[in-house]
Short mmCIF file of C-alpha atoms in Angstrom, two decimals:
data_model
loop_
_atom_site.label_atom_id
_atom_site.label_comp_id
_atom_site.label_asym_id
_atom_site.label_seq_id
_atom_site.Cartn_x
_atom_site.Cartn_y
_atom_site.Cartn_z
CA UNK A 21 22.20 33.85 -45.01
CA UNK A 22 22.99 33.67 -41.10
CA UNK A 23 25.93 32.21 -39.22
CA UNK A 24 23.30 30.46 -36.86
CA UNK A 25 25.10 27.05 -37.71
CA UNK A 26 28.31 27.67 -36.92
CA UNK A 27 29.66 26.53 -33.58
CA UNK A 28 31.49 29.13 -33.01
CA UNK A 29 28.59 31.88 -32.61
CA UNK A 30 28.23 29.93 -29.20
CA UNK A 31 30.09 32.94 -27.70
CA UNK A 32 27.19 35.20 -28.03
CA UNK A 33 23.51 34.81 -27.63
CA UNK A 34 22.59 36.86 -30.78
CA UNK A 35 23.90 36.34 -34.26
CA UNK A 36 23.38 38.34 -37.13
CA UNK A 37 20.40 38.26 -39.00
CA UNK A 38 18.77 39.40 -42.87
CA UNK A 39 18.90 38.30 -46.43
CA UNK A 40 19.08 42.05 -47.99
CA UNK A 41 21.89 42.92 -50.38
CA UNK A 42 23.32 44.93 -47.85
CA UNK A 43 23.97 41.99 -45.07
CA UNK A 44 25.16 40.04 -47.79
CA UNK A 45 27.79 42.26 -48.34
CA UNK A 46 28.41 42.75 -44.61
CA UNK A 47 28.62 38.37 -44.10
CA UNK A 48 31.45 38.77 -47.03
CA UNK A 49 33.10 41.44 -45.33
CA UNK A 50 33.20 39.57 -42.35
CA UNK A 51 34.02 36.34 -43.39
CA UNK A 52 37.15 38.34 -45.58
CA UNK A 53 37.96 40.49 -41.81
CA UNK A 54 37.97 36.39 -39.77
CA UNK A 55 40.95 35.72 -41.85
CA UNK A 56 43.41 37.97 -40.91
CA UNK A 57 44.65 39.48 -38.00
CA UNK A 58 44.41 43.15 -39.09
CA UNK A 59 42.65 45.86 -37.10
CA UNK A 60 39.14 46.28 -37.78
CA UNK A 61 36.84 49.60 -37.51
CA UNK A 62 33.31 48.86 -37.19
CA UNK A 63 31.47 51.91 -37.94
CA UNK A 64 27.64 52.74 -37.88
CA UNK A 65 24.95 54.06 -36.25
CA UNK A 66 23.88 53.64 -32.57
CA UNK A 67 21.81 50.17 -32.17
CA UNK A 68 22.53 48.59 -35.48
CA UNK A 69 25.03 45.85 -34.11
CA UNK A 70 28.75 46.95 -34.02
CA UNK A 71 29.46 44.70 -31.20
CA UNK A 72 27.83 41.53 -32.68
CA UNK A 73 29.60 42.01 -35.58
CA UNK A 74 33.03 42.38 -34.00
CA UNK A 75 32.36 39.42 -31.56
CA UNK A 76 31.17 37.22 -34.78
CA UNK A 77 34.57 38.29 -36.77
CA UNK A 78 36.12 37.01 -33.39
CA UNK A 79 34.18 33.76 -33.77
CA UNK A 80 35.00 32.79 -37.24
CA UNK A 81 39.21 33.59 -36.77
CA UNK A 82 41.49 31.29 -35.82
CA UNK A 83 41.17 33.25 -32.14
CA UNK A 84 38.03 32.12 -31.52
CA UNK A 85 38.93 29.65 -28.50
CA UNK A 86 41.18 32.50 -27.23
CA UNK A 87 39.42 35.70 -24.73
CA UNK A 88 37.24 38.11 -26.56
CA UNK A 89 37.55 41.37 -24.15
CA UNK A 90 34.85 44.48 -24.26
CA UNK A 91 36.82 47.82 -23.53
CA UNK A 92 33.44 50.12 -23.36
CA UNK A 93 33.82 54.17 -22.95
CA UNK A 94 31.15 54.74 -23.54
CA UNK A 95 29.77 55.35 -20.45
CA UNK A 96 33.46 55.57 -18.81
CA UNK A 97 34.49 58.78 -16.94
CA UNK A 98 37.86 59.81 -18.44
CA UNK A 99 40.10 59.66 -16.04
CA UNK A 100 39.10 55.93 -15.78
CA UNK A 101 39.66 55.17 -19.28
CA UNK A 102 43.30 54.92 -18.78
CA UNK A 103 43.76 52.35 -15.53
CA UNK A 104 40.63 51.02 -16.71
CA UNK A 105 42.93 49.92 -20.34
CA UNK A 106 46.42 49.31 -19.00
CA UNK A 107 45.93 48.29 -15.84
CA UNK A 108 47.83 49.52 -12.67
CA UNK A 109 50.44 48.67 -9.78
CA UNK A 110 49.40 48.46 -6.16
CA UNK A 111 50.57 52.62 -4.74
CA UNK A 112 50.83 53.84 -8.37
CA UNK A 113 48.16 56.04 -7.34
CA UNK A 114 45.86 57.84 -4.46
CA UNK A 115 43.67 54.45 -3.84
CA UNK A 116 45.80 52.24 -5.87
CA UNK A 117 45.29 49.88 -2.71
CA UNK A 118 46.05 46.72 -5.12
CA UNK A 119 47.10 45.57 -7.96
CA UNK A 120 45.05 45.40 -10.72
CA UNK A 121 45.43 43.90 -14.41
CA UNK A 122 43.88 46.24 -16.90
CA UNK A 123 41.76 44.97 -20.44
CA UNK A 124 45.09 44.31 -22.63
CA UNK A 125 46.42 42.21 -20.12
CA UNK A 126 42.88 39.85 -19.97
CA UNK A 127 43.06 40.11 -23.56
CA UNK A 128 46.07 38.01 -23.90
CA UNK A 129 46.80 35.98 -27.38
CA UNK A 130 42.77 37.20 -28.49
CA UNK A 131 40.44 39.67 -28.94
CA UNK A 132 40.08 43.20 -27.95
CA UNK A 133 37.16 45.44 -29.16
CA UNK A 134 37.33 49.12 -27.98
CA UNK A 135 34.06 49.89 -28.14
CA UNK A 136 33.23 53.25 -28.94
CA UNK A 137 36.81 54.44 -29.43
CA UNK A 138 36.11 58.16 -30.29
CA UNK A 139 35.50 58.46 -26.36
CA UNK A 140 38.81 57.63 -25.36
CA UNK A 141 40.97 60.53 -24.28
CA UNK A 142 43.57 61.89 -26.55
CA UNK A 143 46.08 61.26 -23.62
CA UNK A 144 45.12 57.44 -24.10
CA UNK A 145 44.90 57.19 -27.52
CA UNK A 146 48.58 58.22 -27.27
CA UNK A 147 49.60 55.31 -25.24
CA UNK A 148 47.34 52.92 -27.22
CA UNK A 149 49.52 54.25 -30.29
CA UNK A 150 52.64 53.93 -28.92
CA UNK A 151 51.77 50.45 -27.85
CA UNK A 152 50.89 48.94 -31.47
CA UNK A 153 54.52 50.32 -32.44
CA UNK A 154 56.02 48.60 -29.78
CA UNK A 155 53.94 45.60 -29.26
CA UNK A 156 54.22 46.11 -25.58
CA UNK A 157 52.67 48.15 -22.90
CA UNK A 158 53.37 49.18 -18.89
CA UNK A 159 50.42 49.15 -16.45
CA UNK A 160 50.49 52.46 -14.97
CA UNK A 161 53.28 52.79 -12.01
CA UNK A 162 54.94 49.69 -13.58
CA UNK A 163 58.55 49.47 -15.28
CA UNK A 164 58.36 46.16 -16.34
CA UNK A 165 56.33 45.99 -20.36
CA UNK A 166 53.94 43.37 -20.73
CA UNK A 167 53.57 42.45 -24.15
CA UNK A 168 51.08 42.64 -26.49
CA UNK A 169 49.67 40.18 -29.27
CA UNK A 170 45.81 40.74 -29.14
CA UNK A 171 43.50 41.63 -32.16
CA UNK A 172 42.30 45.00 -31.87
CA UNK A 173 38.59 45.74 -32.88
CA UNK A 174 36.82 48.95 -33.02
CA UNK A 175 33.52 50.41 -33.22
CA UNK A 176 32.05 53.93 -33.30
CA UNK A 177 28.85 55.71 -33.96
CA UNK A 178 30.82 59.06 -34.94
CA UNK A 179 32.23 60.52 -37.64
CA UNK A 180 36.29 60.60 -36.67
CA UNK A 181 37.27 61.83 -39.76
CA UNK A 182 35.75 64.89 -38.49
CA UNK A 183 37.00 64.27 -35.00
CA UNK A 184 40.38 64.26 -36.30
CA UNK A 185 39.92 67.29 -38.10
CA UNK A 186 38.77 69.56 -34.91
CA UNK A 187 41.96 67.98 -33.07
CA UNK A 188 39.74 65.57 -30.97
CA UNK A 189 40.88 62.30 -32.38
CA UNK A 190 45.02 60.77 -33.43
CA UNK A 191 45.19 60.94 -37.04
CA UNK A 192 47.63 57.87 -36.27
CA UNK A 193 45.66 56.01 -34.66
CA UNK A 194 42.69 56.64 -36.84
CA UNK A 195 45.18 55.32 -39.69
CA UNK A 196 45.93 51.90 -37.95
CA UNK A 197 42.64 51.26 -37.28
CA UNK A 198 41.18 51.17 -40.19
CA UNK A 199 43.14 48.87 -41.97
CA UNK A 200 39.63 47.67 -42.92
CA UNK A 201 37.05 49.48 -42.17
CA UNK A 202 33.14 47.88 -42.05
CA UNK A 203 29.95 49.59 -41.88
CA UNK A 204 27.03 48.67 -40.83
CA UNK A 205 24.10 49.93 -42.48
CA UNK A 206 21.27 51.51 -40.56
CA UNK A 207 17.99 49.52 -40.29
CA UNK A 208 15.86 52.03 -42.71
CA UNK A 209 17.86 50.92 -45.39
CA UNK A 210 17.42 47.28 -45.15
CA UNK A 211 13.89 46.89 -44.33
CA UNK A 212 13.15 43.80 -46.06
CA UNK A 213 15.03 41.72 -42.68
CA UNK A 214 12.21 43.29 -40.34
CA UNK A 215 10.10 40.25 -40.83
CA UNK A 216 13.01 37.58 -40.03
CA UNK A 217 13.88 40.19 -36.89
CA UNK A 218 10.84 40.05 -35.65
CA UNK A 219 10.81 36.43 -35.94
CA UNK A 220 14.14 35.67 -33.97
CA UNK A 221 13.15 38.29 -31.30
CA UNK A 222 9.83 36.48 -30.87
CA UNK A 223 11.55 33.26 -30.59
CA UNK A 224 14.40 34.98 -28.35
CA UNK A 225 11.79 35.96 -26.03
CA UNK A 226 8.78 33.05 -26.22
CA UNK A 227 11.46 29.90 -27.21
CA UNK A 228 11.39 27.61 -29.97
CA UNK A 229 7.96 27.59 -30.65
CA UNK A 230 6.42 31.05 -29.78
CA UNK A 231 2.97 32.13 -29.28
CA UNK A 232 2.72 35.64 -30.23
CA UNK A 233 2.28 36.60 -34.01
CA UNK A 234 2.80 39.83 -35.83
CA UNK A 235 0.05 40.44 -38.08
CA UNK A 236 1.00 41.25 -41.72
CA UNK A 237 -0.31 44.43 -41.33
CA UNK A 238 1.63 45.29 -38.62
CA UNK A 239 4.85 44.08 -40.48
CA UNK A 240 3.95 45.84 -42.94
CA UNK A 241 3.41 49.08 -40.49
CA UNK A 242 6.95 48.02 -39.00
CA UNK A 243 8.55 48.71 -42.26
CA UNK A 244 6.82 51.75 -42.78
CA UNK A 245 8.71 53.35 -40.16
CA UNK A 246 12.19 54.92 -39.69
CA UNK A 247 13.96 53.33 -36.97
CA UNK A 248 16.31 55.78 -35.76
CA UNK A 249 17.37 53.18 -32.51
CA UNK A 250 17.73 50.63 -35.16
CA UNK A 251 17.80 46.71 -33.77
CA UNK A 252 17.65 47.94 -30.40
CA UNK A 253 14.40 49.75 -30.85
CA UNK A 254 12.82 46.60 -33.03
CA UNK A 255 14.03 44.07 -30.18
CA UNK A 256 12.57 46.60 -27.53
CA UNK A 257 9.24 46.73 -29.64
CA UNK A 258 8.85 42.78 -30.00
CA UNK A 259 9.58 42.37 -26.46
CA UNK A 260 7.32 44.66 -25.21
CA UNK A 261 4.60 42.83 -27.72
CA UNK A 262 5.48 39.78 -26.01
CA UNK A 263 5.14 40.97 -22.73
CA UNK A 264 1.41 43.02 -23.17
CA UNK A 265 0.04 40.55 -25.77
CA UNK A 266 1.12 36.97 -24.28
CA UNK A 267 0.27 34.80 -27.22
CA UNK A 268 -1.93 36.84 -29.19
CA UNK A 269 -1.60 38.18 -32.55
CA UNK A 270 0.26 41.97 -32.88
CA UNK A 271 -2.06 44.45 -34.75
CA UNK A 272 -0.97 47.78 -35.92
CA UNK A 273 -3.45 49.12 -33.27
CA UNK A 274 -1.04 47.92 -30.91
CA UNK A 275 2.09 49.70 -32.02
CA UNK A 276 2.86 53.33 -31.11
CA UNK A 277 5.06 53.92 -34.31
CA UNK A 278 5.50 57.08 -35.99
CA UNK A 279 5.26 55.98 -40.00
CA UNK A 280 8.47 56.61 -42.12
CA UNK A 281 6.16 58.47 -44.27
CA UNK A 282 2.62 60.33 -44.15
CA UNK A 283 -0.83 58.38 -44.87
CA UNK A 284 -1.90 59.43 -48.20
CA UNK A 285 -4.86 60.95 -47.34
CA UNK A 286 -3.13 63.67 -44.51
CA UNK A 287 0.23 63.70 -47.17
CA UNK A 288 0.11 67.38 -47.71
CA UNK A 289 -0.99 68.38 -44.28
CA UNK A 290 1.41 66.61 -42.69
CA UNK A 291 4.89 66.95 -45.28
CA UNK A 292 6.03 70.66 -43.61
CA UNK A 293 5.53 68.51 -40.05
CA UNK A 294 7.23 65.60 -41.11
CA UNK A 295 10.16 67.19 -43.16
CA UNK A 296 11.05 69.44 -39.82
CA UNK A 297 11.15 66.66 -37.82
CA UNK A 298 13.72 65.23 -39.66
CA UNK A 299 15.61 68.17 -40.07
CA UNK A 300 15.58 68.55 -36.12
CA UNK A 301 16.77 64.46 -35.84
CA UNK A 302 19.41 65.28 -38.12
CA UNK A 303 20.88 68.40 -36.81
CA UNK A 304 20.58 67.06 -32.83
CA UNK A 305 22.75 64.00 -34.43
CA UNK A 306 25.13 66.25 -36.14
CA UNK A 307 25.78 67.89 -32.69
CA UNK A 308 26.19 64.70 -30.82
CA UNK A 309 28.74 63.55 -33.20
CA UNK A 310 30.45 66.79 -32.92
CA UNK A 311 30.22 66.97 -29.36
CA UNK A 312 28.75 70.48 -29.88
CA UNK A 313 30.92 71.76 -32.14
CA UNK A 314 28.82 74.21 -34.14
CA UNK A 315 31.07 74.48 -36.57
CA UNK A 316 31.97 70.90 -37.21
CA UNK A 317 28.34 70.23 -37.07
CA UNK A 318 27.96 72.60 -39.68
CA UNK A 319 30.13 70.89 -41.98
CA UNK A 320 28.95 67.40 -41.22
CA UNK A 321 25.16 68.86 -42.35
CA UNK A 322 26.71 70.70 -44.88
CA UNK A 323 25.69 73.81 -44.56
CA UNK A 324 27.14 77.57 -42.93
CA UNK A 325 27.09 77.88 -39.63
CA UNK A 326 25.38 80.50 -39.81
CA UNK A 327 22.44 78.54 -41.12
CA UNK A 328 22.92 76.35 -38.77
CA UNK A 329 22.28 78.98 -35.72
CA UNK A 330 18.83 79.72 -37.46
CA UNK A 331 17.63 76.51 -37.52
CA UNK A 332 19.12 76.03 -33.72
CA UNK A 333 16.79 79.10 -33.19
CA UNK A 334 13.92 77.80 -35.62
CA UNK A 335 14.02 74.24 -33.27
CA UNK A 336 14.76 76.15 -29.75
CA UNK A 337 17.65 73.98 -29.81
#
């Protein structure tokens, strides 16, 4: 099941793709999500589609002819995040030389997604609070409210339970945006859609009819491996087919993949290896989403910290 037929999907170039139990669940989450106007958290891992599937709940509500507005911190120096949301007045501050309408004010009567929300300062997500309660909101340096009757959307690749815990995330906020909560499952899990990804990312890239083919062998060697950039790493792989082998059929000899698991024959060489690597994968992760927080990251891995320190020392981490 896709939502490639409806209409509305014209808003983005991609749509969501699979047939596995677990994007079945995700289409009836969705579908449930279009019809109201709660707030939505999208949560998952990096590259497995949060923003596709907030613009495609945007596209099947009854705001889909309305804005759909991207607030991204991801990559958004802090003391941006604030003008950068609410807007400001011309003079409000040091090279406020004009005035200048902030994401909640293009948002209007539709759609905001705050994209990676656990990046937005605590100062913010005070303001952003205080603004759901009150339906309204000031540009900075203003006294006048604007008000506010967009859809909020959320996504994050971090664990804000935990955030909220170590004092880095609002607990209140955290509460009013998940009044439904979504996640999307990472692409190691569902690896039976690899074949109709590689598919629409062929056809993405080469048009209706492409030219280049995937071998099965080299599906099959697709789906042998873990993915840990998800979509983003399978789109980057099929493009980069398309661009070295123009019309030619994929082999496995020309992937550089690592497999999920050992070949049989080098199994017991290579499990010590393998198992440390993903040891290493999981404990770097555990630090991003902790920011470095040893201890946090300690309790997202389970373990003491001061197990955690050896195997920072073990990995020269």
């Amino acid at each position: 099941m896709t939502f490639e037929s409806d209409p509305s999907l014209q808003l983005t170039q991609d749509r969501l793709i699979g047939v596995s139990a677990p994007m079945q669940r995700l289409y009836n989450l969705i579908h449930q999500a279009s019809a109201y106007a709660f707030p939505v958290l999208i949560t998952g891992e990096k590259g497995t589609g949060k923003k596709l599937a907030a613009q495609t709940i945007h596209s099947l509500s009854q705001r889909k002819e309305r804005a759909f507005v991207v607030a991204d911190f991801s990559n958004l120096a802090p003391t941006l995040a604030e003008s950068e949301l609410f807007g400001y007045e011309k003079g409000a501050f040091a090279g406020a030389s004009q005035t200048r309408w902030g994401q909640l004010a293009f948002a209007r009567e539709g759609t905001i997604l705050l994209k990676e929300v656990g990046d937005l300062p605590l100062h913010v997500q005070a303001r952003f609070v205080q603004m759901l309660e009150e339906k309204e909101f000031k540009p900075i340096g203003s006294t006048h409210p604007l008000p506010f009757k967009a859809r909020v959307l959320a996504t994050t690749s971090r664990n804000l339970q935990a955030d909220v815990e170590r004092g880095a995330f609002r607990r209140d906020l955290l509460l009013r945006l998940t009044a439904t909560q979504i996640n999307l499952v990472p692409l190691r899990e569902r690896k039976e859609d690899i074949s109709l990804l590689v598919d629409y990312f062929l056809e993405k890239y080469e048009g209706d009819q492409p030219k280049t083919k995937f071998s099965a062998a080299a599906i099959q060697h697709l789906s042998a491996y873990d993915w840990p950039g998800n979509l983003r790493e399978l789109r980057k792989i099929v493009q980069q087919a398309v661009e070295l082998h123009p019309g030619a059929v994929v082999e496995v000899c020309n992937l550089k993949l690592t497999p999920e698991l050992p070949d049989d024959r080098r199994w017991a060489a290579n499990l010590t290896s393998y198992l440390d690597e993903r040891e290493r994968h999981n404990i770097i992760q555990a630090l991003r989403d902790s920011q470095g927080d040893k201890s946090a990251a300690a309790r997202l891995l389970g373990i003491a910290e001061s197990a955690l320190q050896k195997r920072l020392q073990y990995y020269d981490l």
